[in-house]
Each structure stands twice: as structure tokens, then as C-alpha cells.
Tab-separated table of N, CA and C in Angstrom:
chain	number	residue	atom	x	y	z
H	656	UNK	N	-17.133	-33.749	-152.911
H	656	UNK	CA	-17.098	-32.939	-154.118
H	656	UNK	C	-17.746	-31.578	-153.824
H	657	UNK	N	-17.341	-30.330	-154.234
H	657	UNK	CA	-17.212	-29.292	-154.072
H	657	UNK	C	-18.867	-29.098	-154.529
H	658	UNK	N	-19.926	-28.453	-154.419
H	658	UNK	CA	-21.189	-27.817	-154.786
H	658	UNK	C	-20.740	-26.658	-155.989
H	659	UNK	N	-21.843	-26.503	-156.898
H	659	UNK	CA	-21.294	-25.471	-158.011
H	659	UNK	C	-21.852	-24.358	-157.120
H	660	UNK	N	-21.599	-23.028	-158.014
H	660	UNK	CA	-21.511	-21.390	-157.330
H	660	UNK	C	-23.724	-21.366	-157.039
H	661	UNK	N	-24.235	-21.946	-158.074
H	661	UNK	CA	-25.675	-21.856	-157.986
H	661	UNK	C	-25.951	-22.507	-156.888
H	662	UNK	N	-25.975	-23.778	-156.630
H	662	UNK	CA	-26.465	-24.630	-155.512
H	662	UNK	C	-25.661	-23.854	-154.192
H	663	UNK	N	-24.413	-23.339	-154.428
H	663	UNK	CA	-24.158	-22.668	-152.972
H	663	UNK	C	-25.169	-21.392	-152.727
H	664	UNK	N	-25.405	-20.630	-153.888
H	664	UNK	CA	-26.277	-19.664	-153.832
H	664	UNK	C	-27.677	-19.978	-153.321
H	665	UNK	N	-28.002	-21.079	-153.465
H	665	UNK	CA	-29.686	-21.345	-153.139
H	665	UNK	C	-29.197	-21.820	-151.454
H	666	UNK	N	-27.523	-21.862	-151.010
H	666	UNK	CA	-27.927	-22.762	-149.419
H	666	UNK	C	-27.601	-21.532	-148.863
H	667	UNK	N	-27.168	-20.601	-149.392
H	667	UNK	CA	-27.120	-18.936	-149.182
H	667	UNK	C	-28.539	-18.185	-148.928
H	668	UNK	N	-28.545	-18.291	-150.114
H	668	UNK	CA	-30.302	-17.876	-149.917
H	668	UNK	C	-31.248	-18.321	-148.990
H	669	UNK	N	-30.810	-19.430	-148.692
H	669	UNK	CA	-31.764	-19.735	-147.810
H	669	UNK	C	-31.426	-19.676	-145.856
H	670	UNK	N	-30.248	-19.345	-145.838
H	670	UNK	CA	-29.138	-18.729	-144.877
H	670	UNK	C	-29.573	-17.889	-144.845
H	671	UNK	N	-29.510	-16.451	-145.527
H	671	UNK	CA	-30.276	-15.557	-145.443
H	671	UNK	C	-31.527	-15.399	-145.058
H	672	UNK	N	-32.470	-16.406	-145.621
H	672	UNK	CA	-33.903	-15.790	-144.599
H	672	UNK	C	-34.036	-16.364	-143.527
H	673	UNK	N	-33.082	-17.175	-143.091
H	673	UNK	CA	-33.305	-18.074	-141.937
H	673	UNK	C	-32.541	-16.862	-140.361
H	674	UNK	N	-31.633	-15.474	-140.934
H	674	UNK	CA	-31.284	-15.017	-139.590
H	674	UNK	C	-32.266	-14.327	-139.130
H	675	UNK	N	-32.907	-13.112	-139.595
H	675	UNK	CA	-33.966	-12.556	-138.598
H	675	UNK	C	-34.711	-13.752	-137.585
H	676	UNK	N	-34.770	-14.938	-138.251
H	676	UNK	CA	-35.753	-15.875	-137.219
H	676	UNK	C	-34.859	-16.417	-136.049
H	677	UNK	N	-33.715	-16.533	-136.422
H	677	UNK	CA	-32.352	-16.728	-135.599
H	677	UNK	C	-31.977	-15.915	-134.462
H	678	UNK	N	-32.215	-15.066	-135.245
H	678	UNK	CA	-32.033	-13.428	-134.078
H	678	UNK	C	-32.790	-13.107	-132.894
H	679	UNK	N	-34.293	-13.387	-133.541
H	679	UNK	CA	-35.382	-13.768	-132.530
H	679	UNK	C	-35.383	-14.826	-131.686
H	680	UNK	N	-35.302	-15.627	-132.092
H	680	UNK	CA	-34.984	-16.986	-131.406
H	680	UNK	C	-34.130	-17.070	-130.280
H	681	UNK	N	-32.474	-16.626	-130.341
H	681	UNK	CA	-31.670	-16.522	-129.913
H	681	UNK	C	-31.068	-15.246	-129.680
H	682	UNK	N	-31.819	-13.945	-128.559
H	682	UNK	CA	-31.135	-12.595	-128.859
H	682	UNK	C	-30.388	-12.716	-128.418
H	683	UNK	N	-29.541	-13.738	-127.241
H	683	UNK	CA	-28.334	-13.357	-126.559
H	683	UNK	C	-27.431	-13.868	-127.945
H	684	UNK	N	-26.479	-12.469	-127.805
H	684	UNK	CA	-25.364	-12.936	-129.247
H	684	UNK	C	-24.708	-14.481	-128.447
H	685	UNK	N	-24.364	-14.899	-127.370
H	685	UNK	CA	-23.857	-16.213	-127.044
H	685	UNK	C	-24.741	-17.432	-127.647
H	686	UNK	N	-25.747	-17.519	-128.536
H	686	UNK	CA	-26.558	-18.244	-128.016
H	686	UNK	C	-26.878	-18.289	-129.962
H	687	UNK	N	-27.112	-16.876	-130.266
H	687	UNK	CA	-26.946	-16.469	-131.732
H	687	UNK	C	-25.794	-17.096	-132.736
H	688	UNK	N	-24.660	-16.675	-132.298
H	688	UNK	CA	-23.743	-16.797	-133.054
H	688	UNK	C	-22.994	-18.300	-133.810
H	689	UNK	N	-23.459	-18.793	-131.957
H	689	UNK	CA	-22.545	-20.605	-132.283
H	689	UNK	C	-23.734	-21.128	-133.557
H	690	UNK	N	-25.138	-20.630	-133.520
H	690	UNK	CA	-26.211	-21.409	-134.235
H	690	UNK	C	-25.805	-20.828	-135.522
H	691	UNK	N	-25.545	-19.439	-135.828
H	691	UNK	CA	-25.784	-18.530	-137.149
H	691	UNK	C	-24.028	-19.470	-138.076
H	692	UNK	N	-23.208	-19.501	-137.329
H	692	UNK	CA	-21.645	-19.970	-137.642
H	692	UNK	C	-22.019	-21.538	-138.251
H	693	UNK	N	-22.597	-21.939	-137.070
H	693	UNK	CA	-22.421	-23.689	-137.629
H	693	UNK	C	-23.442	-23.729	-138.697
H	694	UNK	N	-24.340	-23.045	-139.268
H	694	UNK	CA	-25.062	-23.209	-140.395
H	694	UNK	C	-24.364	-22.364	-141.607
H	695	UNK	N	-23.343	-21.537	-141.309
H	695	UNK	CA	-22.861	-20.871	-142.534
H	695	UNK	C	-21.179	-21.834	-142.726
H	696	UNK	N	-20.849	-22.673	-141.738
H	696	UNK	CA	-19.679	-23.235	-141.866
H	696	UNK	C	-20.469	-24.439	-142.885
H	697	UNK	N	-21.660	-24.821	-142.500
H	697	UNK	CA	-21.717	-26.310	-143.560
H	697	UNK	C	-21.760	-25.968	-145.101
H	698	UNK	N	-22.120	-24.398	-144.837
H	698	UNK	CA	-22.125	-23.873	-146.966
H	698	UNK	C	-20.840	-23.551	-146.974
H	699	UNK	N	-19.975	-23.559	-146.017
H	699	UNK	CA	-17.952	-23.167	-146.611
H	699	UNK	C	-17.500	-24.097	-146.972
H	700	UNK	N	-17.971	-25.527	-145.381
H	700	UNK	CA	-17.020	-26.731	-146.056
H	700	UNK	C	-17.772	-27.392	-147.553
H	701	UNK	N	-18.900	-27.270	-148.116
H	701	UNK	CA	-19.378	-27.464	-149.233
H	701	UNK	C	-18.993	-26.571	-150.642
H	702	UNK	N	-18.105	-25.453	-150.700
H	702	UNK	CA	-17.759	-25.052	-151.020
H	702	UNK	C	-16.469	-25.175	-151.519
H	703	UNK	N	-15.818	-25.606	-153.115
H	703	UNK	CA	-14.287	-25.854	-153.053
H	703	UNK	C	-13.321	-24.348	-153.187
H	704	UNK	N	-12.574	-24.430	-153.465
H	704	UNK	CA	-11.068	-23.576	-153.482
H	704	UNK	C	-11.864	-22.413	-154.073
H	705	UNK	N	-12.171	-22.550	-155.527
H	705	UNK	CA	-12.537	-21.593	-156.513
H	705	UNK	C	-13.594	-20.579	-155.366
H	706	UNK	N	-14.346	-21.213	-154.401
H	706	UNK	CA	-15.705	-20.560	-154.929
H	706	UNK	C	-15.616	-19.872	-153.101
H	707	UNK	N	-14.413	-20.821	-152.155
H	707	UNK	CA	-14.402	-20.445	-150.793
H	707	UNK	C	-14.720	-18.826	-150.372
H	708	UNK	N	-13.746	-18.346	-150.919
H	708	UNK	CA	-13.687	-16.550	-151.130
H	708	UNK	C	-15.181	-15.635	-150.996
H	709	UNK	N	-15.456	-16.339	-152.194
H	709	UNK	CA	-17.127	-15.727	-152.845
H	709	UNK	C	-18.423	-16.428	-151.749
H	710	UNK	N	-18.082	-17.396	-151.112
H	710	UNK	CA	-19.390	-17.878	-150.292
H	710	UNK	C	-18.801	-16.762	-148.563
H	711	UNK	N	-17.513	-17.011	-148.377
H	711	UNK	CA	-17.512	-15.906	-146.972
H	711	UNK	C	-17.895	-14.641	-147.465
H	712	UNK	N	-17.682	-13.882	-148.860
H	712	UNK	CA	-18.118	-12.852	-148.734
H	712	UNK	C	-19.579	-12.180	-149.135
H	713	UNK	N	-20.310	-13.612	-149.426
H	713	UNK	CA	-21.805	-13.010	-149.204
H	713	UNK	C	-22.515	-13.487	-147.961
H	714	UNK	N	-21.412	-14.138	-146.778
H	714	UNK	CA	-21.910	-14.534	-145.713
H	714	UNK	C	-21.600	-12.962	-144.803
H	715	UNK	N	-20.759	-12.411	-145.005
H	715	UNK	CA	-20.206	-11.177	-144.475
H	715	UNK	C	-21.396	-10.256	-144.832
H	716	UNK	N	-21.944	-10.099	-146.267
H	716	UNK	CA	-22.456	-9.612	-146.829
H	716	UNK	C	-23.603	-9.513	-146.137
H	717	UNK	N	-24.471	-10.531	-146.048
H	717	UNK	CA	-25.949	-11.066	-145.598
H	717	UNK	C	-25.506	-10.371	-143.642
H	718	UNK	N	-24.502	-10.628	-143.181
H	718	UNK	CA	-24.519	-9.965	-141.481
H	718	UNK	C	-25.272	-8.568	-141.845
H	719	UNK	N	-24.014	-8.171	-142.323
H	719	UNK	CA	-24.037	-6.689	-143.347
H	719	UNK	C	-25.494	-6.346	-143.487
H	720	UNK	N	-26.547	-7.027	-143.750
H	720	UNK	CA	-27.392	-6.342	-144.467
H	720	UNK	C	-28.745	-6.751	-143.517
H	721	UNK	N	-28.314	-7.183	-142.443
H	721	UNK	CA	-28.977	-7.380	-140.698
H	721	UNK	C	-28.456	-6.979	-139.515
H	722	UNK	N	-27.679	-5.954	-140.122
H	722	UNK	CA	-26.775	-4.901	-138.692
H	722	UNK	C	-26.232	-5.808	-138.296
H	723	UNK	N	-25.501	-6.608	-138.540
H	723	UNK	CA	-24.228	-7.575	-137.781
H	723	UNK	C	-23.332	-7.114	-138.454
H	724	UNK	N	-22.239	-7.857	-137.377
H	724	UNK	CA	-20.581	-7.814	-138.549
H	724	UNK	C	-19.945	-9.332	-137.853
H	725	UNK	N	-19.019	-9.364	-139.147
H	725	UNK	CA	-18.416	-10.757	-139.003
H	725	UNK	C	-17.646	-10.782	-137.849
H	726	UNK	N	-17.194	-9.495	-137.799
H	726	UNK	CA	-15.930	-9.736	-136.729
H	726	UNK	C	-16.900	-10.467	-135.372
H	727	UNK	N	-17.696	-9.793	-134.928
H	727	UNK	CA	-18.935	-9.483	-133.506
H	727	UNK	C	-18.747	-11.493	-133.418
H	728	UNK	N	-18.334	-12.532	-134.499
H	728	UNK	CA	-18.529	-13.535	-134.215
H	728	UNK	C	-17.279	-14.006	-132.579
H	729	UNK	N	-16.709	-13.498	-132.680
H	729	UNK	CA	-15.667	-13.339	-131.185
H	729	UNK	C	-16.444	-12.903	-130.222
H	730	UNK	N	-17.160	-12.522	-130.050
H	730	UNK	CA	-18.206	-11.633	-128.647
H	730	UNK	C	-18.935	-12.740	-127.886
């Protein structure tokens, strides 16, 4: 069963403060990315139809607002 838009927001939120420590942790982007992806894929597949859209684009958002970009996930 799909999570409502709030409870995705709090596994967001908490996605969010978890990359700077990520970043540190892991500066090689090889090493970054597979960790930063598989923790933002478990808030997509928790996510149904309605809400898929709106959780990638505050995951885009949150790169966005730590000098990343979504695309850089290919690198």
C-alpha cells in the first residue's frame, strides 16, 4: 500500500539531512551515488501513482539544493 504525501515527506526529510553526511562519507561520486539512489529508490517504490511525480521531484530538488544534479547519477 502506497504511503500518504506526509509520511513520504517525513522519509524525504529525513533523506535530506542524511546527504551532506553521505557526501562525506563517500566523496568518490562511485561510491556516493549507488548509496544516495538506493535510499531515495525505497521512498519511490513506497510511493503510489498519484504521488510518484511529486517524490522524484523533491528528490531532484534536495540534489539541487547540495550542488548535485540528477542526471550526474550516470557518472
Amino acid at each position: 500500500m502506497a504511503m500518504t504525501r506526509d509520511d513520504l515527506q517525513v522519509k524525504l526529510n529525513c533523506l535530506y539531512l542524511q546527504v551532506r553526511r553521505l557526501l562525506r562519507e563517500n566523496p568518490d561520486p562511485a561510491d556516493f551515488w549507488p548509496e544516495f539512489a538506493g535510499r531515495a529508490d525505497e521512498i519511490l517504490d513506497q510511493a503510489g501513482p498519484s504521488e510518484y511525480d511529486w517524490v522524484a521531484g523533491q528528490i531532484d530538488a534536495m540534489l539541487e539544493d547540495n550542488g548535485l544534479r540528477a542526471h550526474q547519477l550516470s557518472t
